[in-house]
mmCIF file of C-alpha atoms and ligand atoms in Angstrom:
data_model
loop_
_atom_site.group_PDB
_atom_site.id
_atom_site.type_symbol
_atom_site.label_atom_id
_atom_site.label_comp_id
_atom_site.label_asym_id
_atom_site.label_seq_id
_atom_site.Cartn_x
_atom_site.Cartn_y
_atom_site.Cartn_z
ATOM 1 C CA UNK A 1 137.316 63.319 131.223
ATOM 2 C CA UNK A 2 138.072 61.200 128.382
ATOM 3 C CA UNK A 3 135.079 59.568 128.399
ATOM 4 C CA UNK A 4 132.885 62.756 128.226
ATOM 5 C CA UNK A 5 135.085 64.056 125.391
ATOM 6 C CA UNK A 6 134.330 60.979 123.307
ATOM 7 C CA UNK A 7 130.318 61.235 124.286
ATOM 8 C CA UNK A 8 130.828 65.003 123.278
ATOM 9 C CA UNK A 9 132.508 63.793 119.997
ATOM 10 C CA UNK A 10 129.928 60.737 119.468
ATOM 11 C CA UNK A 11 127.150 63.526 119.942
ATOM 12 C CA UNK A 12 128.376 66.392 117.889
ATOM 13 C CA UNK A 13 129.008 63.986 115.127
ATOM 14 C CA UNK A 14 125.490 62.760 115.062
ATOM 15 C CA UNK A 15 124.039 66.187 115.041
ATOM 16 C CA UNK A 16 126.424 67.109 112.259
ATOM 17 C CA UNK A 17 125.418 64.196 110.405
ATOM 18 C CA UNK A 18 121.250 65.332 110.664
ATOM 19 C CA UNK A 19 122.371 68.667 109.971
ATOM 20 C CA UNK A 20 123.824 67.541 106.593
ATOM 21 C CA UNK A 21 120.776 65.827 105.871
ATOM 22 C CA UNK A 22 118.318 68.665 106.607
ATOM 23 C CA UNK A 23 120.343 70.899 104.346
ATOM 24 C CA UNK A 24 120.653 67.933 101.097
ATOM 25 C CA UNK A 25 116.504 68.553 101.598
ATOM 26 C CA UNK A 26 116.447 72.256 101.096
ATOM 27 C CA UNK A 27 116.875 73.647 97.591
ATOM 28 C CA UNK A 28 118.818 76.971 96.987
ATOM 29 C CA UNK A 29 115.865 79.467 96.033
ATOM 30 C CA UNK A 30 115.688 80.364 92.216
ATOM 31 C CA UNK A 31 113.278 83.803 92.489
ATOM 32 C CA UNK A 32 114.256 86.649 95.385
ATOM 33 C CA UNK A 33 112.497 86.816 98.228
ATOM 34 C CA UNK A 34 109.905 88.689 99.784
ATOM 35 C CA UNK A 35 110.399 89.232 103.773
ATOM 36 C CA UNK A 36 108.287 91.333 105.757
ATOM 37 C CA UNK A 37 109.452 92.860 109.178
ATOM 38 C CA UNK A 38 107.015 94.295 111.524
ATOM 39 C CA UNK A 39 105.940 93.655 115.146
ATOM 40 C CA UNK A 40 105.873 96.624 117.781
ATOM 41 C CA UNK A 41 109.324 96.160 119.153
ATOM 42 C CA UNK A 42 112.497 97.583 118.179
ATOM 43 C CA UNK A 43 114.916 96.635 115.032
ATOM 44 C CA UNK A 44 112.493 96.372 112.374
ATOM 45 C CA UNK A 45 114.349 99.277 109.941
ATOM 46 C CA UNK A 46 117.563 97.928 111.929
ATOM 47 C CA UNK A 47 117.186 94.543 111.144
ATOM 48 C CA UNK A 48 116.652 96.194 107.145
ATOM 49 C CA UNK A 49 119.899 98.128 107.089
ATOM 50 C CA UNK A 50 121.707 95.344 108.695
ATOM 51 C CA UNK A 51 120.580 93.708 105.432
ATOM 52 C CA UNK A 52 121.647 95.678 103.324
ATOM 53 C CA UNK A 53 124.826 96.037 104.793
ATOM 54 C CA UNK A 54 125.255 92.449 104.302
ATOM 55 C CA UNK A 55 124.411 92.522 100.621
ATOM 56 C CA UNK A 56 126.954 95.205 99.728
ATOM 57 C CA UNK A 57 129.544 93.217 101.512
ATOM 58 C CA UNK A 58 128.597 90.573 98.692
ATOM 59 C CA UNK A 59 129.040 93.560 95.994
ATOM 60 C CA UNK A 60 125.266 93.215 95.324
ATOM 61 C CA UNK A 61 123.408 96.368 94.064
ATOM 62 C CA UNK A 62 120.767 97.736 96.522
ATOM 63 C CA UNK A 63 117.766 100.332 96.542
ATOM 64 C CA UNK A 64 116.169 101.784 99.734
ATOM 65 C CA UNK A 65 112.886 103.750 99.502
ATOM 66 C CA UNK A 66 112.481 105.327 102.403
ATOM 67 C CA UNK A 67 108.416 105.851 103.219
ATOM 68 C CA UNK A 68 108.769 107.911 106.536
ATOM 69 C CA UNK A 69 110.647 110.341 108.248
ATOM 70 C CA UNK A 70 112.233 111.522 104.926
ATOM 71 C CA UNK A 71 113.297 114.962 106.377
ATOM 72 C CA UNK A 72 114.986 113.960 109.273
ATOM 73 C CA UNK A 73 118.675 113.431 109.384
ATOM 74 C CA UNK A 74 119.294 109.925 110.803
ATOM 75 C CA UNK A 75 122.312 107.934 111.490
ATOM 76 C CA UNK A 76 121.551 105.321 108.251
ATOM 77 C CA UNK A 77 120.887 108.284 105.651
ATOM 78 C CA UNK A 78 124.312 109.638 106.308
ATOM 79 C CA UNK A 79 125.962 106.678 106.056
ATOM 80 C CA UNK A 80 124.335 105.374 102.915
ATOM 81 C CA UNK A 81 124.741 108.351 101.185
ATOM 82 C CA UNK A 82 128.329 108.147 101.052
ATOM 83 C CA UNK A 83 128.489 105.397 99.256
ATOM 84 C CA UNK A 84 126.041 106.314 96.424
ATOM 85 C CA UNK A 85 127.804 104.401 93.632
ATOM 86 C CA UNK A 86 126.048 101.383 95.807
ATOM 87 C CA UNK A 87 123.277 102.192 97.025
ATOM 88 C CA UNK A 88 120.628 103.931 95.391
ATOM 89 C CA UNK A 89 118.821 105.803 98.601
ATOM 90 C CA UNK A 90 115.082 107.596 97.769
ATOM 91 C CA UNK A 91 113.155 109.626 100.029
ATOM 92 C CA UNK A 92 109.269 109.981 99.890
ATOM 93 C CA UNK A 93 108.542 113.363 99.234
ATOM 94 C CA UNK A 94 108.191 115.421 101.589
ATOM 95 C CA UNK A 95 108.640 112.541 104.608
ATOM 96 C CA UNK A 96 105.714 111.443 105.358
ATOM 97 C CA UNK A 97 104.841 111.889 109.294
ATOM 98 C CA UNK A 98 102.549 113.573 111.871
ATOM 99 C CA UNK A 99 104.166 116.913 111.034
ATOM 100 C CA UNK A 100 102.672 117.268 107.738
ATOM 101 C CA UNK A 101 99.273 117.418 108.407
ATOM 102 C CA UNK A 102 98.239 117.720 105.234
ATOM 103 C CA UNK A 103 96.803 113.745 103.756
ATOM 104 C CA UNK A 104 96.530 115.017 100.225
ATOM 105 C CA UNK A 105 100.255 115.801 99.856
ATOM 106 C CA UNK A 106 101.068 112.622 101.651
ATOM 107 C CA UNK A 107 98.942 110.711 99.452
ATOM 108 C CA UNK A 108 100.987 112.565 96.294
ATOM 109 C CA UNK A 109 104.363 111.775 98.124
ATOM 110 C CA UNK A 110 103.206 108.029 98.858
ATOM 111 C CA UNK A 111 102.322 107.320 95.065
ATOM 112 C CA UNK A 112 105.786 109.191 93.826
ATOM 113 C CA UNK A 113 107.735 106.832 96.310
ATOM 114 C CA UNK A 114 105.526 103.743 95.164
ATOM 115 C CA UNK A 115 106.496 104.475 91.403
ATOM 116 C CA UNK A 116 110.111 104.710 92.303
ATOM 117 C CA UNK A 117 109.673 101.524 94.184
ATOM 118 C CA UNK A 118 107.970 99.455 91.544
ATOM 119 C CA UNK A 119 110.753 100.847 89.080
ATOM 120 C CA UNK A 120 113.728 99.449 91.551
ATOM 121 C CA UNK A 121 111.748 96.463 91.746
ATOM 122 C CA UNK A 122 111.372 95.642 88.262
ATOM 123 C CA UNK A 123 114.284 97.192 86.627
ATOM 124 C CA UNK A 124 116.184 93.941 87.471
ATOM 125 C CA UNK A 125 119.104 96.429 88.386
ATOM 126 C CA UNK A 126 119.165 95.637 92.033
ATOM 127 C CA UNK A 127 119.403 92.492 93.855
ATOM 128 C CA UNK A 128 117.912 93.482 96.708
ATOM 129 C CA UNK A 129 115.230 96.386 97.077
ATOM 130 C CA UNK A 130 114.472 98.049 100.758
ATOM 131 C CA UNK A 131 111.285 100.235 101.807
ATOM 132 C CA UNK A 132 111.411 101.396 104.672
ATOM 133 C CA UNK A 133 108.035 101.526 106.790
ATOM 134 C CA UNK A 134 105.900 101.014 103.529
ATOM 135 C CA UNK A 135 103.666 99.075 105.875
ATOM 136 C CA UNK A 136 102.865 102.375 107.946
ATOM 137 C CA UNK A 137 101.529 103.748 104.144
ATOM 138 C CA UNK A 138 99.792 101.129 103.536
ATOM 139 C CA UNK A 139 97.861 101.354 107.292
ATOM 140 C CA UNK A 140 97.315 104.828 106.387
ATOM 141 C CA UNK A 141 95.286 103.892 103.522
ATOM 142 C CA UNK A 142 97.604 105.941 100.946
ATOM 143 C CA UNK A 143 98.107 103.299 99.232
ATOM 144 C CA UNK A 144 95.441 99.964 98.167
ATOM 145 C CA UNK A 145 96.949 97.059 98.937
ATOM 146 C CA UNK A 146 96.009 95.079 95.593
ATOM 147 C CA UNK A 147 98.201 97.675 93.785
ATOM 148 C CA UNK A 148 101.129 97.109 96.482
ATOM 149 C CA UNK A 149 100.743 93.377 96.133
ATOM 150 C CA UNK A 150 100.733 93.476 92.533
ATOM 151 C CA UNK A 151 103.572 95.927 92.230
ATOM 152 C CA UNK A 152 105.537 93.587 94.864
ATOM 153 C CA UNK A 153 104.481 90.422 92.578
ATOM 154 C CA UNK A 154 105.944 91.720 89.554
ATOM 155 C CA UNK A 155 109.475 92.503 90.772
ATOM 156 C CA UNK A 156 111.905 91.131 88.743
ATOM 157 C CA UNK A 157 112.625 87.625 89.768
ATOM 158 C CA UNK A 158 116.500 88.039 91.132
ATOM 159 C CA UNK A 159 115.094 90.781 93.109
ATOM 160 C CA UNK A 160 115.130 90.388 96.811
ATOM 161 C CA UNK A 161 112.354 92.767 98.650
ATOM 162 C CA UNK A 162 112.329 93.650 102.487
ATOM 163 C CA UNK A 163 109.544 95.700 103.526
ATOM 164 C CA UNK A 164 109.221 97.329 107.019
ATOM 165 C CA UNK A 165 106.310 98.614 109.585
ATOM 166 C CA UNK A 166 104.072 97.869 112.478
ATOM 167 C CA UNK A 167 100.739 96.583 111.257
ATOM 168 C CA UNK A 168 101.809 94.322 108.186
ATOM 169 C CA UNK A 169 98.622 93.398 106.568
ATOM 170 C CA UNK A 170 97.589 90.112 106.553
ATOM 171 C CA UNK A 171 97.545 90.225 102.694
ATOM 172 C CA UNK A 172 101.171 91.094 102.546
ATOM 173 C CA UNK A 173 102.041 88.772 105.698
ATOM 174 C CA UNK A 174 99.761 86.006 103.109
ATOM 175 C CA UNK A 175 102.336 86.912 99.993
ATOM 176 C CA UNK A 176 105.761 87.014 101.734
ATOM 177 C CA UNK A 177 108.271 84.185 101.923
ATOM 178 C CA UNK A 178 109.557 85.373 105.500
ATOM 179 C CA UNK A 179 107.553 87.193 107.923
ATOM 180 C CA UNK A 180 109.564 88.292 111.472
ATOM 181 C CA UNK A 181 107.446 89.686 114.221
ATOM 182 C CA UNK A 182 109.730 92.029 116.500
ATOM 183 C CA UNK A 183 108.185 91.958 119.915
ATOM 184 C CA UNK A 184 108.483 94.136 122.787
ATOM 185 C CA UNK A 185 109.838 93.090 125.830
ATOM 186 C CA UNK A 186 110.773 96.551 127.207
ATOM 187 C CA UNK A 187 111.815 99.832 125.884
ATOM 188 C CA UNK A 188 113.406 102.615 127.447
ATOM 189 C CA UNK A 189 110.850 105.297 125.823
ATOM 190 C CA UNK A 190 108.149 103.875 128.171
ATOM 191 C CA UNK A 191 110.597 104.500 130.838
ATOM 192 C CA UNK A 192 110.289 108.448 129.544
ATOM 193 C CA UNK A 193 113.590 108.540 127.941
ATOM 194 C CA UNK A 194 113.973 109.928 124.755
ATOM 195 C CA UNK A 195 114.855 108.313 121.409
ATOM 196 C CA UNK A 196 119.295 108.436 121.320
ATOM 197 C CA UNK A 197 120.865 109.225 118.245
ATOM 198 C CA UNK A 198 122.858 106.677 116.788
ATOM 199 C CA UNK A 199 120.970 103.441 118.646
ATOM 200 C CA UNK A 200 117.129 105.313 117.249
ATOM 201 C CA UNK A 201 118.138 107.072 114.670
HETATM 202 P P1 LIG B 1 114.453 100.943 114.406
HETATM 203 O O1 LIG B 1 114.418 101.963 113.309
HETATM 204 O O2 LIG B 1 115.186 101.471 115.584
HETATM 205 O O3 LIG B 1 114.885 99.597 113.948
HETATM 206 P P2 LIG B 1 111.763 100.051 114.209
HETATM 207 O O4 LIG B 1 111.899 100.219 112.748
HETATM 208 O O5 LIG B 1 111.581 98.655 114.722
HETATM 209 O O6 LIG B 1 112.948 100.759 114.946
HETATM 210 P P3 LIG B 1 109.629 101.994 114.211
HETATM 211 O O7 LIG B 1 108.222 101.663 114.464
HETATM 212 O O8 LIG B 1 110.051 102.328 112.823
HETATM 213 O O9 LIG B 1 110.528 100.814 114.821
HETATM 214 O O10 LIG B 1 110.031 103.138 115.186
HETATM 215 C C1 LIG B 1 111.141 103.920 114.998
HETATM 216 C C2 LIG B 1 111.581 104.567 116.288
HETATM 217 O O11 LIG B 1 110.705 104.294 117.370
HETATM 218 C C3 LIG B 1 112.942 104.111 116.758
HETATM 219 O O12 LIG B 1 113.550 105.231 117.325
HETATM 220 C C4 LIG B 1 112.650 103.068 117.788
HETATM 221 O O13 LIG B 1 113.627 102.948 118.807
HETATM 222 C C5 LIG B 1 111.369 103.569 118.382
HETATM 223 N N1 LIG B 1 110.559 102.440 118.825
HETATM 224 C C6 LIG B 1 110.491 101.207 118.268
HETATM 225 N N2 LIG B 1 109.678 100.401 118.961
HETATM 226 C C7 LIG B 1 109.198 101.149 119.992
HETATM 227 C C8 LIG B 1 108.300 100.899 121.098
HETATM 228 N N3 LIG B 1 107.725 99.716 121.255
HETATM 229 N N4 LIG B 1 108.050 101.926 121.951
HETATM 230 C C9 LIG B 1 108.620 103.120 121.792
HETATM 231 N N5 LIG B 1 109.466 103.424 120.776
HETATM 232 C C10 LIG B 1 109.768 102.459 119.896
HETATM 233 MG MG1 LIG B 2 111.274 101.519 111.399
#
């Protein structure tokens, strides 16, 4: 027993020692980040609000554009908009989504939302700047992708960026610092059941 302790000692004090030294190597980042999260599983807005949750804990100031579903009442809206002295929530126009039917308007909405997004961004007001399923804009084609990139390149440089969506482009996947793929492994839709308030939305 003794003698598997001290192995378990010997070993945990080498790996703490190589984890010391991996860390002296990395340098602590001196511009905010750009991290993309898209993928065709679940938690890519999650993963986003988790985020921001974990900012505000660290009394940062955050902005969420949110691209889609702007109509619908969901779980995060609700929550974030009770604490508005923190977080400064926007919803594209009308909410973008199949219901509309109309790509004109969501073209208008999509360039309103992108102009409150590049203000956020460069306004050097919020340390960390959200939106929301941009990338399902940007598939759409409501939105040219040089324009994003360049609006995304000239955030202010304290200003942490998280964009969301299936079907990142490659150009934006190219420009980000951190690029997650969610994958599926299973999801209970395909099992017919329907999206549940409070885990979906
Ligand atoms: P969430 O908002 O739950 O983090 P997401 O942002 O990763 O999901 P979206 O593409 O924005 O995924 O889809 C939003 C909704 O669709 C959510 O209700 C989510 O549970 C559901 N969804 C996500 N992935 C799948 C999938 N592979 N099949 C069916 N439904 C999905
Ligand atoms: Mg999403």
């Amino acid at each position: 027993m003794t003698d598997q302790n001290e192995e378990h000692r010997v070993a945990m004090a080498k790996q703490q020692q190589k984890q010391r030294e991996i860390i002296k190597s990395k340098k602590k980042s001196n511009k905010g980040l750009l991290l993309v999260n898209t993928g065709d599983g679940k938690g890519k807005s999650t993963a986003g609000f988790g985020t921001v949750l974990r900012a505000l804990g660290c009394e940062w100031k955050v902005g969420i554009v949110l691209y889609v579903k702007g109509k619908w009442k969901t779980g995060e809206r609700e929550f974030f908009n009770r604490f508005s002295d923190l977080v400064d929530l926007r919803v594209m126009g009308e909410g973008f989504t199949w219901d509309t039917q109309d790509r004109e308007q969501d073209i208008r909405a999509a360039r309103k939302a992108w102009a409150v997004s590049c203000d956020m961004m460069q306004s050097g007001k919020y340390q960390l700047v959200l939106l929301d399923e941009l990338n399902i804009v940007l598939r759409s084609g409501y939105l040219p992708l040089e324009e994003v990139l360049e609006g995304l390149a000239a955030r202010h440089v304290d200003t942490h960026v998280i964009v969301t969506g299936r079907n990142a482009p490659d150009g934006l996947m190219e420009a980000a610092d951190m690029v997650t793929e969610m994958k599926k492994i299973k999801h209970p839709f395909d099992a017919g059941i329907k999206a549940i308030q409070g885990i979906d939305f």
